Amino acid sequence: MDLVPALERPLKNVLGAATAKVMAEHLGLHTVGDLLHHYPRRYEERGQLTHLADLPMDEHVTVVAQVADARLHTFASARAPRGKGQRLEVTITDGSGRLQLVFFGNGVHKPHKELLPGTRAMFAGKVSVFNRRLQLAHPAYELLNGDPDEPGEAVESWAGALIPLYPATAKLESWKIGKAVQTVLPGVQEALDPLPDALREGRGLVPLPEALVKIHRPQTKADIADARARLKWDEAFVLQVALARRRHTDAQLAAVPRVPRPDGLLTAFDDRLPFTLTEGQQRVSREIFDDLATAHPMHRLLQGEVGSGKTMVALRAMLAVVDAGGQAALLAPTEVLAQQHHRSVTEMMGELAEGGMLGGSEHATKVVLLTGSMGAAARRQALLDLVTGEAGIVIGTHALIEDKVQFHDLGLVVVDEQHRFGVEQRDALRGKGKQPPHLLVMTATPIPRTVAMTVFGDLETSVLDQLPAGRSPIASHVVPAADKPHFLARAWERVREEVAAGHQAYVVCPRIGDEEEGTAKRPPAEDDAGKRPPLAVLDVADQLAKGPLQGLRVEVLHGRMAPDDKDAVMRRFAAGDADVLVATTVIEVGVNVPNATAMVIMDADRFGVSQLHQLRGRVGRGAAPGVCLLVTEMPEASPARQRLGAVAATLDGFELSRIDLEQRREGDVLGQAQSGARSSLRVLAVIEDEEIIAEARQEATALVVADPDLTGLPGLRTALDALLDEEREQYLEKG
């Protein structure tokens, strides 16, 4: 008797080494269970054919279609100079469109015999364009007709009314995956069910073995619906239990409550503010102060629109902790941003940031900056100020996490732009407190509630959705440079007008321009066919300075400049000593120059929706209205243009993030969090399945409160282990 449970058996023991190797390397499938959870992407009905008209370029596709005609041509070539070269052209159709298949050389003999007009088959290959027509070159195929003389094995194995089509690769066609599934499907009866019986029965969900059979071998569409309903619950529930256990464990930790003194540093700071906080800032501050006053660590996600005043809320939380005798650390993803935060915090605090100095206020503390590129003497002094407690607030990059950095009493960690920090970094900083410090995570990319519940389910969420007074609206327009070149000329005129009025402008490009060939970021594949390389900062800056923006002071900023040079450029721009800053996305987060009113984003179709929204938030930060011009060469009907139209049409980041989610696959949205084949969401769609996620969260929370160790649920424990094995521990923390 094999002691390894059926679903944990390695595929190489079941399918043969060659197939197992391809599955492991190209699809991340290692065990029988992995393969059973590799669900069909869609299903073909016999007699109903794929839409050939909708095939995506450059993707590996599987289609079911009928041969319309087949012609063998001979031609002369270098290899076959006497006209002996052979090319077989087969046209297939599905009613919606036609597609050309081509076979060359010795590869023509078998298809020439088999692909006769009227034959039905599955074809798999990469879609390309030749002579302006879509084609598949040398596709793999599987006949579906069955020879009347012999019962075709292919037809037998696809006997179901619905043909499952699997996410496949060039190395392994969909039907080969289907046959492998057929081989392991009998073991499905041993699948341990992660859902508690009461929950499953209460919601009328089918048992797991039945769901797996129905998703791989459905007889009817109702079978598919049953299976998907059940498997969505598995994904939502297992993930929510993992997050609920994390919340439960964190709630058991002890932290030092931090309550500000009634007339200390925070009061002094509020008294010197030249404006009143928005209602939203006041509400969120109250939520944070309530958390800080408890004896277990705060874990809060603060998300807000670009420019909604998150930094002000975070600073008040840091001051409250300093008031209560602790220290606060603000972790920024880049040196430019750390320096920017340090400047704006010290400016906002004035003499309150001059603790221990002449002219400092009696309530003052010291605010230090710590980055990797600081000189040795400045760094030594900063480290000393931290370990003695002289500095109440430290702002820095990941240099803060190094072993040498020690705190007197770390009470609060604020992480800016969460998605750039992995779990190891967050935990390393949290480990620097004598007891776990409170944690506040800020993000300027608004996240729909369900995504927040799926990715940041271990954090309580606060939302800032009002813009502070004095913020100006930003007008956004799409500039179709290919269709209407005069629109682009007008864009540069607009920049000149803003500069003439005493303002400044940004020009953003996707690339720096001095990369090695092939290292440039690849644009999205959807619209990629035949595109030129993305525009580069160095080229564009040069062309603008010599051309449409001649006479203006044009500077460049990008990530590969030395930190001191970057800081010098930012200082000149902030001081008004440069008119136009041509930059990469290094300016995406946190750069604050109120006098900058115009932004031109070149090749805007190469950026994601959230990124465009972030970039746009850099203008309109002062009293003058902002304008953002999205320049693209994509044709009007393309998905890229629709995406840009959506960005131009609304300034609501939450609305945009929903659009973004609906247009991208979940895996992209959950980013690295979804790495690891077994942990990715396969059937659960975070926007469509909001109700399931919310209900799963309630069920999971109740279950974990009643039985934190899940003693009576071996199936659930196994599913959690699969989700949270070593490398996937990060899954819960990487946003």
C-alpha positions in Angstrom: 0.0 0.0 0.0 1.4 3.4 -1.0 1.8 5.5 2.2 1.9 8.8 0.3 -1.6 10.2 0.1 -2.8 10.1 -3.5 -2.9 13.8 -4.1 0.7 14.3 -2.7 2.2 11.8 -5.1 4.9 13.4 -7.4 3.7 13.5 -11.0 6.9 11.9 -12.2 5.8 8.7 -10.4 2.4 8.8 -12.2 2.9 10.3 -15.7 6.5 9.6 -16.7 9.6 11.8 -16.3 9.4 13.8 -19.6 5.8 15.0 -19.1 6.4 15.7 -15.4 9.5 17.7 -16.1 7.6 20.0 -18.6 4.7 20.4 -16.1 7.1 21.3 -13.3 9.2 23.8 -15.3 6.5 25.5 -17.4 3.3 25.2 -15.3 4.7 24.9 -11.8 2.8 21.6 -11.3 4.6 19.0 -9.1 2.1 16.7 -7.5 -1.2 15.0 -8.5 -3.0 17.6 -6.4 -1.3 20.5 -8.3 -2.5 19.0 -11.6 -6.1 18.5 -10.3 -6.1 22.1 -9.3 -4.9 23.2 -12.8 -8.5 23.9 -14.0 -9.6 24.3 -17.6 -9.6 27.9 -18.8 -12.8 27.4 -20.7 -14.8 24.6 -22.5 -15.7 24.0 -26.1 -19.0 22.4 -27.0 -18.9 20.0 -29.9 -20.6 21.7 -32.8 -19.9 25.1 -31.3 -16.5 26.5 -32.4 -14.1 29.0 -31.0 -14.2 32.5 -32.2 -11.2 32.6 -34.5 -12.0 36.3 -35.0 -11.0 37.1 -31.4 -7.5 35.4 -31.3 -4.9 37.3 -29.5 -1.5 38.0 -31.2 1.6 36.2 -30.0 -0.3 34.0 -27.6 -0.4 30.3 -27.4 -3.9 29.3 -28.3 -6.0 26.2 -28.6 -8.9 26.2 -31.1 -11.5 23.7 -32.2 -12.3 24.1 -35.8 -13.1 22.5 -39.1 -10.8 22.2 -42.2 -12.3 24.3 -45.1 -9.6 23.5 -47.6 -6.0 22.3 -47.9 -3.5 23.1 -50.7 0.0 21.8 -51.2 2.4 24.3 -52.9 5.9 23.7 -54.2 8.5 26.4 -54.3 12.2 27.0 -54.8 14.4 28.0 -51.9 18.1 28.0 -50.8 17.5 24.5 -49.3 15.4 23.2 -52.2 16.8 25.1 -55.3 15.0 23.0 -57.9 11.5 23.9 -56.8 11.3 20.9 -54.5 10.3 22.9 -51.4 6.9 22.0 -50.1 4.4 24.2 -48.2 1.0 22.9 -47.0 -1.6 25.7 -46.4 -4.7 24.6 -44.6 -7.6 27.0 -44.0 -9.8 26.3 -40.9 -13.1 27.9 -40.0 -15.4 28.1 -37.1 -18.2 30.3 -38.5 -16.8 33.4 -36.9 -13.6 33.6 -38.9 -11.0 31.8 -40.8 -7.4 31.0 -39.9 -4.5 29.8 -42.0 -2.3 26.9 -40.9 1.1 26.4 -42.6 3.4 23.4 -42.6 6.8 23.2 -44.3 9.3 20.6 -45.6 9.0 17.1 -44.2 6.3 18.3 -41.8 3.7 18.4 -44.6 3.2 14.7 -45.1 1.1 13.7 -42.1 -1.2 16.7 -42.1 -1.6 16.4 -45.8 -3.0 12.9 -45.3 -5.1 13.8 -42.2 -6.4 17.3 -42.6 -8.9 16.8 -45.3 -11.8 19.3 -45.9 -14.6 18.6 -43.4 -12.2 17.2 -40.8 -12.7 18.5 -37.2 -9.7 18.8 -34.9 -8.2 20.8 -32.0 -5.3 22.9 -33.1 -2.7 24.5 -30.8 0.1 27.0 -31.7 1.2 30.6 -31.5 -0.7 33.2 -33.4 1.3 35.2 -35.8 0.6 37.5 -38.8 1.9 36.8 -42.3 0.8 39.0 -45.3 -1.6 40.8 -42.9 -3.5 37.5 -42.2 -3.5 35.6 -38.9 -1.8 32.2 -39.1 -0.5 29.3 -37.0 2.8 27.9 -38.2 3.3 24.1 -37.6 0.5 23.8 -35.1 0.1 20.7 -33.1 -3.3 19.1 -33.7 -5.6 16.3 -32.4 -8.3 14.9 -34.7 -11.8 14.8 -33.3 -13.6 12.9 -36.1 -12.6 9.4 -35.4 -11.9 7.1 -38.3 -15.0 4.9 -39.0 -12.8 1.8 -39.4 -11.2 2.2 -35.9 -12.7 3.8 -32.8 -10.4 6.8 -32.6 -8.7 7.0 -29.2 -8.8 10.8 -29.3 -12.6 10.7 -29.7 -13.0 8.2 -26.9 -10.9 10.3 -24.5 -12.9 13.4 -25.4 -16.2 11.6 -25.1 -17.7 14.3 -22.9 -20.1 16.7 -24.5 -17.8 19.6 -23.3 -14.1 19.7 -24.2 -12.0 21.3 -21.5 -9.3 23.6 -22.8 -6.4 24.1 -20.3 -4.0 26.9 -19.8 -1.2 25.4 -21.9 2.3 26.1 -23.1 4.2 25.7 -26.4 5.8 22.6 -24.8 2.5 20.9 -23.7 -0.7 21.2 -25.6 -4.1 21.4 -23.9 -5.2 17.9 -24.9 -2.0 16.4 -23.4 -2.8 18.1 -20.1 -6.3 16.7 -20.5 -5.0 13.2 -20.9 -2.7 13.6 -17.9 -5.7 14.8 -15.8 -7.6 11.7 -17.0 -4.8 9.5 -15.7 -4.9 11.0 -12.2 -8.6 11.7 -11.8 -9.4 8.3 -10.2 -7.3 9.4 -7.2 -9.6 12.3 -6.6 -11.7 10.4 -4.1 -8.9 10.7 -1.6 -8.9 14.5 -1.7 -9.2 15.9 1.9 -11.9 18.5 2.1 -10.8 21.8 3.5 -14.3 23.1 4.2 -16.0 22.1 7.5 -19.0 19.9 6.8 -21.4 22.3 8.5 -20.3 25.2 6.3 -20.4 23.1 3.1 -23.8 21.7 3.7 -25.2 25.0 5.0 -24.3 26.6 1.7 -25.3 23.7 -0.5 -21.8 23.2 -1.9 -20.8 19.9 -3.5 -18.0 17.8 -1.9 -14.5 18.4 -3.1 -14.0 15.1 -5.0 -17.2 15.7 -6.9 -16.2 19.3 -7.7 -12.9 18.2 -9.1 -14.5 15.6 -11.3 -17.1 18.1 -12.5 -14.6 20.8 -13.4 -12.4 18.4 -15.4 -15.1 16.2 -16.9 -18.3 18.1 -17.0 -21.3 16.5 -18.7 -23.4 19.7 -18.6 -22.9 23.4 -18.0 -24.6 23.0 -14.6 -21.7 20.7 -13.6 -19.2 23.5 -14.4 -21.3 26.0 -12.3 -21.5 23.6 -9.3 -17.7 22.9 -9.5 -16.8 26.6 -9.8 -19.1 27.7 -7.0 -17.5 25.1 -4.7 -13.8 25.8 -5.7 -14.3 29.6 -5.3 -15.3 28.9 -1.7 -12.1 26.8 -1.2 -9.9 29.6 -2.4 -11.6 32.4 -0.5 -12.0 30.4 2.7 -8.5 29.0 3.0 -7.0 32.4 2.3 -9.3 34.1 4.9 -8.5 31.4 7.5 -4.8 32.1 7.0 -5.4 35.8 7.4 -7.7 35.3 10.4 -5.1 33.2 12.2 -2.5 35.9 11.5 -4.9 38.6 13.1 -5.6 36.2 16.0 -1.9 35.6 16.6 -1.1 39.3 16.4 -3.8 40.2 18.9 -2.1 37.9 21.4 1.1 39.9 21.2 1.8 42.5 23.9 2.6 46.1 22.8 3.2 49.2 24.8 0.1 51.4 24.7 1.1 54.9 23.5 -1.1 57.7 24.7 0.0 61.3 23.9 0.4 63.8 26.7 -2.5 66.3 26.8 -0.4 69.4 26.1 2.8 67.9 24.6 4.4 67.7 21.2 1.2 66.8 19.3 -0.8 69.7 20.8 2.1 72.1 20.0 2.2 70.8 16.4 -1.6 71.1 15.9 -1.5 74.7 17.3 1.0 75.8 14.6 -0.8 74.3 11.6 -1.9 77.0 9.2 -5.1 75.0 8.3 -7.6 72.8 9.8 -7.6 69.0 9.1 -10.3 67.6 6.9 -13.1 65.6 8.5 -11.5 62.5 7.0 -8.1 63.2 8.5 -9.7 63.8 11.9 -11.7 60.5 11.7 -8.7 58.4 10.6 -6.5 60.0 13.2 -9.0 59.0 15.9 -9.0 55.4 14.6 -5.2 55.4 14.7 -5.0 57.0 18.2 -7.5 54.4 19.5 -5.3 51.6 18.2 -2.1 53.1 19.6 -3.7 53.3 23.1 -4.3 49.5 23.2 -1.9 46.9 24.7 -1.5 44.9 21.5 0.1 46.0 18.2 -1.8 48.2 15.8 -1.9 46.8 12.2 -3.5 49.4 10.1 -3.6 50.1 6.3 -4.1 53.8 5.5 -5.1 54.2 2.0 -6.0 57.5 0.4 -6.1 59.3 -2.8 -3.0 60.9 -4.1 -2.7 64.2 -2.2 -5.4 63.3 0.4 -3.0 64.2 3.3 -1.9 60.7 4.4 1.6 62.1 5.4 0.0 64.6 7.7 -2.1 61.8 9.4 1.1 59.6 9.7 3.1 62.5 11.1 0.5 63.2 13.8 0.6 59.4 14.8 4.4 59.6 15.0 4.2 62.7 17.2 1.7 61.0 19.5 4.1 58.1 20.0 7.1 60.5 20.7 4.8 62.3 23.2 4.3 59.0 24.9 8.0 58.4 25.3 8.6 56.2 22.2 10.3 56.6 18.8 8.8 56.4 15.3 10.3 55.2 12.1 9.1 56.1 8.6 10.3 53.7 5.9 10.3 55.0 2.4 10.9 52.9 -0.8 13.5 55.2 -2.4 16.2 57.7 -1.3 14.5 60.5 -3.3 11.3 59.9 -1.3 13.0 59.5 2.0 14.8 62.9 1.5 11.5 64.5 0.4 9.7 63.2 3.5 12.5 64.4 5.7 12.3 67.9 4.2 8.5 68.2 4.4 8.3 66.8 7.9 11.0 69.2 9.3 9.3 72.1 7.4 5.9 71.2 8.9 7.3 70.8 12.4 9.5 74.0 12.3 11.2 74.5 15.7 9.5 71.4 17.0 12.0 69.4 14.9 15.0 71.0 16.6 15.2 69.1 19.8 18.4 69.8 21.8 19.3 72.8 19.6 19.2 76.5 20.3 15.9 77.9 19.3 14.2 74.5 19.6 10.9 74.4 21.4 10.6 72.9 24.9 8.5 70.1 23.4 10.8 69.6 20.4 12.4 66.3 19.3 15.1 65.5 16.7 14.1 64.3 13.3 16.9 62.3 11.6 17.4 61.0 8.0 19.1 57.6 7.4 19.9 56.4 3.9 22.5 54.2 2.4 24.4 57.0 0.6 25.0 59.2 3.6 28.5 60.1 4.6 30.1 58.2 7.4 30.1 61.1 9.9 26.4 62.0 9.4 25.5 58.3 9.5 27.4 57.8 12.8 25.6 60.8 14.4 22.2 59.6 13.2 22.8 56.1 14.6 23.9 57.6 17.9 20.7 59.8 18.1 18.6 56.7 17.6 20.2 54.5 20.2 20.2 57.3 22.9 16.6 58.3 22.1 17.7 61.8 21.3 15.9 61.4 17.9 12.2 60.8 18.3 11.6 60.4 14.6 13.7 58.7 11.9 13.0 58.7 8.2 14.9 56.4 6.0 15.1 53.7 3.3 15.8 50.0 3.9 19.1 51.2 5.4 16.9 51.4 8.6 16.7 47.6 8.6 20.4 46.9 8.9 21.7 45.1 11.9 23.7 48.2 13.1 20.6 50.3 13.5 19.4 50.2 17.1 16.6 52.1 18.7 16.1 53.4 22.3 12.4 52.4 22.2 10.8 51.9 18.9 7.0 52.4 19.3 5.6 52.9 15.7 6.7 51.9 12.2 5.1 53.7 9.3 5.7 52.0 5.9 5.1 54.2 2.9 4.0 52.5 -0.4 3.6 49.0 1.0 3.9 47.2 -2.3 7.6 48.0 -2.5 8.4 46.3 0.8 8.5 42.5 1.4 7.6 40.7 4.5 11.3 40.2 5.5 11.9 43.9 5.6 8.7 44.7 7.5 9.5 42.0 10.1 13.1 43.0 10.4 12.1 46.6 11.3 9.4 45.4 13.7 11.9 43.2 15.4 13.9 46.3 16.5 11.4 47.2 19.2 11.8 45.8 22.7 8.1 44.7 22.2 6.5 44.6 18.8 5.9 48.2 17.7 2.6 49.4 16.2 2.5 49.3 12.4 0.9 51.7 10.0 1.1 50.9 6.3 0.3 53.7 3.8 -0.6 53.3 0.1 -1.5 55.9 -2.5 -2.9 53.2 -4.9 -6.5 53.0 -3.8 -7.5 49.4 -3.4 -11.1 48.2 -3.8 -12.4 46.8 -0.5 -12.3 43.2 -1.6 -8.7 43.3 -2.8 -7.8 44.9 0.5 -9.6 42.0 2.3 -7.8 39.5 0.1 -4.3 40.8 0.3 -4.2 42.9 3.4 -6.7 40.9 5.4 -4.5 41.0 8.4 -4.7 44.8 8.5 -7.5 47.0 9.7 -8.3 49.5 6.9 -8.7 53.3 7.1 -9.6 55.3 4.0 -9.0 59.0 3.2 -11.2 60.0 0.3 -11.5 63.8 0.7 -8.9 66.1 -0.8 -7.7 68.9 1.5 -8.8 72.5 0.9 -6.5 74.3 -1.5 -6.1 71.3 -3.8 -6.9 72.1 -7.4 -8.7 69.8 -9.9 -6.6 68.2 -12.6 -7.9 68.1 -16.2 -6.8 65.0 -18.1 -6.8 64.6 -21.9 -5.7 61.8 -24.2 -3.4 63.1 -27.0 -3.6 60.7 -30.0 -0.2 61.5 -31.5 -0.4 59.1 -34.5 -4.0 60.0 -35.6 -3.6 63.8 -34.8 0.0 64.9 -34.8 -1.1 68.6 -34.3 -2.5 67.6 -30.9 1.0 66.7 -29.8 2.3 70.1 -31.0 -0.4 71.7 -29.0 0.6 69.7 -25.9 4.1 71.3 -26.1 2.5 74.7 -26.5 0.4 74.1 -23.4 3.7 73.3 -21.5 5.2 76.6 -22.7 2.0 78.5 -21.6 2.3 77.0 -18.1 6.0 78.0 -17.8 5.2 81.5 -19.2 2.6 81.8 -16.4 5.4 81.1 -13.8 4.6 77.4 -13.4 6.6 74.2 -14.1 6.0 70.9 -15.9 6.9 67.2 -15.8 7.4 65.0 -18.9 7.4 61.3 -18.0 8.9 58.5 -20.2 8.8 54.7 -19.7 12.6 54.3 -20.2 15.9 55.9 -19.3 17.6 55.5 -22.6 21.1 54.3 -21.8 20.1 50.6 -21.1 21.8 47.6 -22.7 19.7 46.3 -25.5 17.0 44.1 -24.3 16.9 45.4 -20.7 14.2 48.0 -21.3 11.0 47.2 -19.5 8.7 45.2 -21.8 5.4 46.9 -22.6 2.2 45.0 -22.1 1.8 42.3 -24.7 -1.8 43.0 -25.7 -1.0 45.8 -28.1 2.6 45.0 -28.7 2.7 43.8 -32.3 5.1 45.8 -34.4 5.6 48.6 -31.9 8.8 50.7 -31.7 10.8 50.6 -28.4 9.4 52.8 -25.6 10.5 56.4 -25.5 13.4 57.2 -23.3 14.1 60.1 -21.0 17.6 61.0 -22.4 16.4 61.1 -26.0 13.2 63.0 -25.3 14.9 65.6 -23.1 17.4 66.2 -25.8 14.7 66.5 -28.6 12.6 68.9 -26.5 15.5 71.1 -25.5 16.5 71.5 -29.1 12.9 71.6 -30.5 9.5 72.4 -29.1 10.8 73.5 -25.6 13.9 75.3 -26.8 14.9 78.2 -24.5 13.3 76.5 -21.4 15.4 75.1 -18.6 15.0 71.3 -19.1 16.5 68.8 -16.6 16.4 65.0 -16.3 15.8 62.7 -13.4 16.0 58.9 -13.4 16.7 56.0 -11.1 20.3 55.3 -12.2 21.6 58.7 -11.3 23.8 59.0 -8.2 21.6 59.8 -5.1 23.3 63.2 -4.6 22.6 64.2 -8.2 19.0 63.1 -7.9 18.6 65.2 -4.8 20.2 68.2 -6.4 17.9 68.0 -9.4 14.8 67.7 -7.1 16.0 70.6 -5.0 16.5 72.8 -8.1 13.1 71.9 -9.5 11.4 72.5 -6.1 13.2 75.8 -5.9 11.9 76.8 -9.3 15.4 76.8 -10.9 14.2 74.4 -13.7 11.1 74.7 -15.9 10.6 71.2 -17.1 11.7 67.9 -15.5 11.9 64.9 -17.9 11.8 61.9 -15.7 11.0 58.2 -15.4 8.5 57.0 -12.8 10.9 57.8 -10.0 8.6 60.8 -9.5 5.5 58.5 -9.2 5.4 58.6 -5.4 5.5 61.4 -2.9 7.3 64.1 -5.0 5.7 67.4 -3.9 6.3 70.5 -6.0 3.1 72.7 -5.6 4.3 75.0 -8.5 4.3 72.1 -11.0 1.0 72.3 -12.9 1.4 70.4 -16.1 2.4 66.8 -16.9 2.9 65.1 -20.3 3.1 61.3 -20.1 4.8 59.9 -23.3 3.7 56.4 -24.4 1.0 56.5 -21.8 -0.3 53.2 -23.0 2.8 51.5 -21.6 1.8 52.4 -18.0 -0.9 50.7 -15.8 -4.0 52.5 -14.8 -3.0 52.9 -11.1 0.5 54.1 -12.2 -1.0 56.8 -14.4 -3.2 57.9 -11.6 -0.2 58.1 -9.2 1.8 60.1 -11.7 -1.0 62.5 -12.4 -1.2 63.2 -8.7 2.1 65.0 -8.9 0.4 68.1 -10.5 -2.3 70.3 -9.2 -0.8 70.2 -5.7 -1.0 74.0 -5.3 -3.6 76.7 -5.9 -3.3 76.6 -9.7 -5.3 74.0 -11.6 -3.3 71.1 -13.1 -3.4 69.5 -16.5 -2.3 66.0 -17.4 -1.8 65.0 -21.1 -1.7 61.3 -21.9 0.2 60.9 -25.2 -0.2 57.6 -27.2 0.2 56.3 -30.7 -2.3 53.4 -30.2 -5.3 53.3 -32.5 -8.7 54.5 -31.2 -10.4 51.1 -30.9 -7.5 49.5 -29.0 -7.9 48.3 -25.3 -5.0 50.6 -24.5 -6.9 53.7 -25.7 -10.0 52.6 -23.7 -7.8 52.3 -20.6 -6.4 55.8 -21.2 -9.9 57.2 -21.8 -11.0 55.7 -18.4 -8.1 57.5 -16.7 -8.9 60.8 -18.4 -12.6 60.5 -17.5 -12.3 60.2 -13.7 -10.1 61.4 -10.8 -11.6 58.8 -8.5 -8.7 56.3 -7.7 -11.1 53.7 -6.3 -13.1 53.7 -9.4 -9.9 53.4 -11.5 -8.6 50.6 -9.5 -11.8 48.6 -10.2 -11.4 49.3 -13.9 -7.8 48.3 -13.6 -8.7 45.0 -11.9 -11.4 44.2 -14.4 -8.9 44.6 -17.3 -6.0 42.7 -15.8 -5.8 39.2 -14.4 -6.0 38.9 -10.6 -2.5 37.5 -10.5 -1.1 40.8 -11.7 -3.1 42.7 -9.1 -2.1 40.6 -6.2 1.5 40.9 -7.6 4.2 38.8 -6.0 1.6 37.8 -3.4 0.4 35.4 -5.9 3.7 33.8 -6.9 3.7 30.0 -6.4 1.4 28.0 -8.5 -0.6 26.5 -5.7 -1.4 29.7 -3.9 -2.7 31.7 -6.9 -6.4 32.5 -7.3 -7.6 30.4 -10.1 -11.4 30.6 -10.0 -11.9 33.4 -7.5 -12.2 36.8 -9.1 -11.8 39.5 -6.5 -14.1 42.0 -8.0 -16.9 39.6 -9.2 -16.8 37.5 -6.1 -17.0 40.3 -3.4 -19.8 38.5 -1.6 -18.0 35.2 -1.3 -14.9 36.9 0.0 -16.9 38.9 2.6 -18.8 35.8 3.7 -15.6 33.6 3.8 -14.0 36.3 6.0 -16.9 36.1 8.5 -16.9 32.3 8.6 -13.1 32.2 8.9 -12.9 34.7 11.7 -15.6 32.8 13.7 -13.9 29.5 13.1 -10.5 30.8 14.2 -11.9 32.4 17.4 -13.5 29.1 18.3 -10.6 26.8 17.3 -7.4 28.7 16.6 -5.4 25.5 16.0 -8.0 24.0 13.7 -7.8 20.7 15.7 -10.8 19.1 14.2 -10.1 20.0 10.5 -7.2 18.0 9.1 -8.2 18.9 5.5 -8.1 22.6 6.2 -4.7 22.3 7.9 -3.4 20.5 4.8 -4.8 23.2 2.5 -3.2 25.9 4.7 0.2 24.1 4.6 0.0 24.0 0.8 -0.8 27.8 0.8 1.8 28.7 3.3 4.9 26.5 2.7 8.2 28.2 3.1 8.5 30.4 0.1 4.8 31.3 0.2 4.9 32.7 3.7 5.4 36.0 2.0 2.0 35.5 0.3 0.1 37.3 3.0 2.3 40.2 3.4 3.4 41.3 -0.1 0.9 43.8 -1.4 
